[in-house]
C-alpha atoms as one frame of an Amber mdcrd trajectory, in Angstrom:
protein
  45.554   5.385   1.842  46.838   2.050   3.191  44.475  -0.538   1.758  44.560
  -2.155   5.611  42.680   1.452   6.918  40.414   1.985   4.135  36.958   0.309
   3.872  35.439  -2.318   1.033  33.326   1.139  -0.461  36.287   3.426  -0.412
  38.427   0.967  -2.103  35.771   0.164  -4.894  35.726   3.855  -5.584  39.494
   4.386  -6.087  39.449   1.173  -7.748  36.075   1.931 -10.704  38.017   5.279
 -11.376  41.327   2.991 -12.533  42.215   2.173 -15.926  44.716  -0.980 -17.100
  45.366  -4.360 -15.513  44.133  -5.775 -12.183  47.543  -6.375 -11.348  49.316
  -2.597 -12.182  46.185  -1.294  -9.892  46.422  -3.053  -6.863  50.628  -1.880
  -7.170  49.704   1.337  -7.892  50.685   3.178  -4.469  49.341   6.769  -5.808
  45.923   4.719  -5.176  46.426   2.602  -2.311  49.248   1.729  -0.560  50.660
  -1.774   1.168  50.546  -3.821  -1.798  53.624  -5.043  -3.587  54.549  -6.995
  -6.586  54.674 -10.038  -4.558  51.719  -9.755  -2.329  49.713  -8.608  -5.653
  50.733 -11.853  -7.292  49.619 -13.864  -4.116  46.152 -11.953  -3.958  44.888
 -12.354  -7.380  45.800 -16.211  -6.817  43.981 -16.268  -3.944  40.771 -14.737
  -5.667  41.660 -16.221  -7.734  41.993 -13.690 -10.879  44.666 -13.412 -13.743
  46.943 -10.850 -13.429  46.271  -9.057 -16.817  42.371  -8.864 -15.965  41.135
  -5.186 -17.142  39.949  -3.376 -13.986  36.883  -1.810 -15.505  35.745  -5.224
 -16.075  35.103  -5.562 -12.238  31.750  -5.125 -11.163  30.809  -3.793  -7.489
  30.297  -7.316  -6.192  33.820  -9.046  -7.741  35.450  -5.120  -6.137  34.580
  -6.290  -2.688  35.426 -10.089  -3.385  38.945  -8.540  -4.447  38.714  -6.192
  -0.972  37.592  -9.046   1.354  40.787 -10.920  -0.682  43.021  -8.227  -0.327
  42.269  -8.140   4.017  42.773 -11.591   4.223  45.981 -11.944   2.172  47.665
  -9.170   4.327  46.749  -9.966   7.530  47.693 -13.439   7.119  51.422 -12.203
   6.070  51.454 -10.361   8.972  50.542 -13.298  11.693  53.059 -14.621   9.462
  55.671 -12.150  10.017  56.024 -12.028   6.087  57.980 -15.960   5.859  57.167
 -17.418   2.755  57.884 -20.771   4.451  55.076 -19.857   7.231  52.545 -19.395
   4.609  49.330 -21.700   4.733  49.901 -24.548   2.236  47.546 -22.904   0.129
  49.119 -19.908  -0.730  51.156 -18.906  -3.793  54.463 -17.266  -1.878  56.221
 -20.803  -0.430  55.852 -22.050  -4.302  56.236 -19.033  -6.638  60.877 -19.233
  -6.018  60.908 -22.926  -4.910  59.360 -25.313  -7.166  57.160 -23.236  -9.267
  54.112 -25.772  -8.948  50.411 -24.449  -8.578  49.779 -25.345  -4.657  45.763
 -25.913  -6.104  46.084 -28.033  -9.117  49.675 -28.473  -9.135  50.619 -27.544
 -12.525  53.119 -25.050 -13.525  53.218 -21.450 -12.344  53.820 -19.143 -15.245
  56.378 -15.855 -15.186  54.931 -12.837 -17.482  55.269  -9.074 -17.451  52.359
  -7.193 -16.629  52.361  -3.334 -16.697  56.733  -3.308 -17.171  56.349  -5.952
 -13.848  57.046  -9.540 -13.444  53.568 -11.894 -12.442  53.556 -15.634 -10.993
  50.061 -16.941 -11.971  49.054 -20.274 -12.630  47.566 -20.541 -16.486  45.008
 -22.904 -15.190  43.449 -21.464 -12.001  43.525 -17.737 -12.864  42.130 -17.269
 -16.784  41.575 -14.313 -18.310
């Protein structure tokens, strides 16, 4: 299912029954579908949530924090038509190529492999 027609309980419930990092879920498209390595990176900022966070260690109430996060994320890329550069100032996406600062506390975003894909986090707003 798209993760934009699917509702907060039916995307805890695929999401409890996943094993392995927060970040490798949300990509997973066998599970839900419409989120990429990009977007992924930009909605566990947003949570804000590092991208190696185990997915069991969710409870119901951070599930529907990540939903609510996921919605918001999305639908502001869309208004956006998907431009980086027309991103609100607060999001990851205009920084993560450009000048790989933290658009919160403006220290330096970090590039790691997560689940064989590449993650833009920043070390100090999303710990483990």
């Amino acid at each position: 299912p798209d993760v934009l027609e699917i509702d907060a309980e039916r995307f805890c419930a695929l999401l409890e029954q996943k094993k392995g990092s927060l970040k490798a879920a949300l990509m997973d498209q066998s599970l839900i579908a419409g989120i990429g390595n990009v977007y992924s990176d930009e909605i566990l900022f947003q949570l804000p949530a590092h991208p190696g966070t185990d997915v069991n260690s969710l409870g119901e109430k951070e599930l529907r924090k990540l939903y609510n996060t996921c919605q918001r994320v999305l639908k502001t890329a869309i208004r956006h038509h998907a431009k980086p550069e027309e991103m609100p100032s607060g999001y990851l996406l205009p920084r993560r190529d450009k000048d790989r600062r933290c658009p919160r506390c403006d220290g330096p975003l970090k590039k790691v492999k997560i689940s064989s894909r590449s993650a833009v986090y920043c070390p100090h707003c999303q710990k483990k």
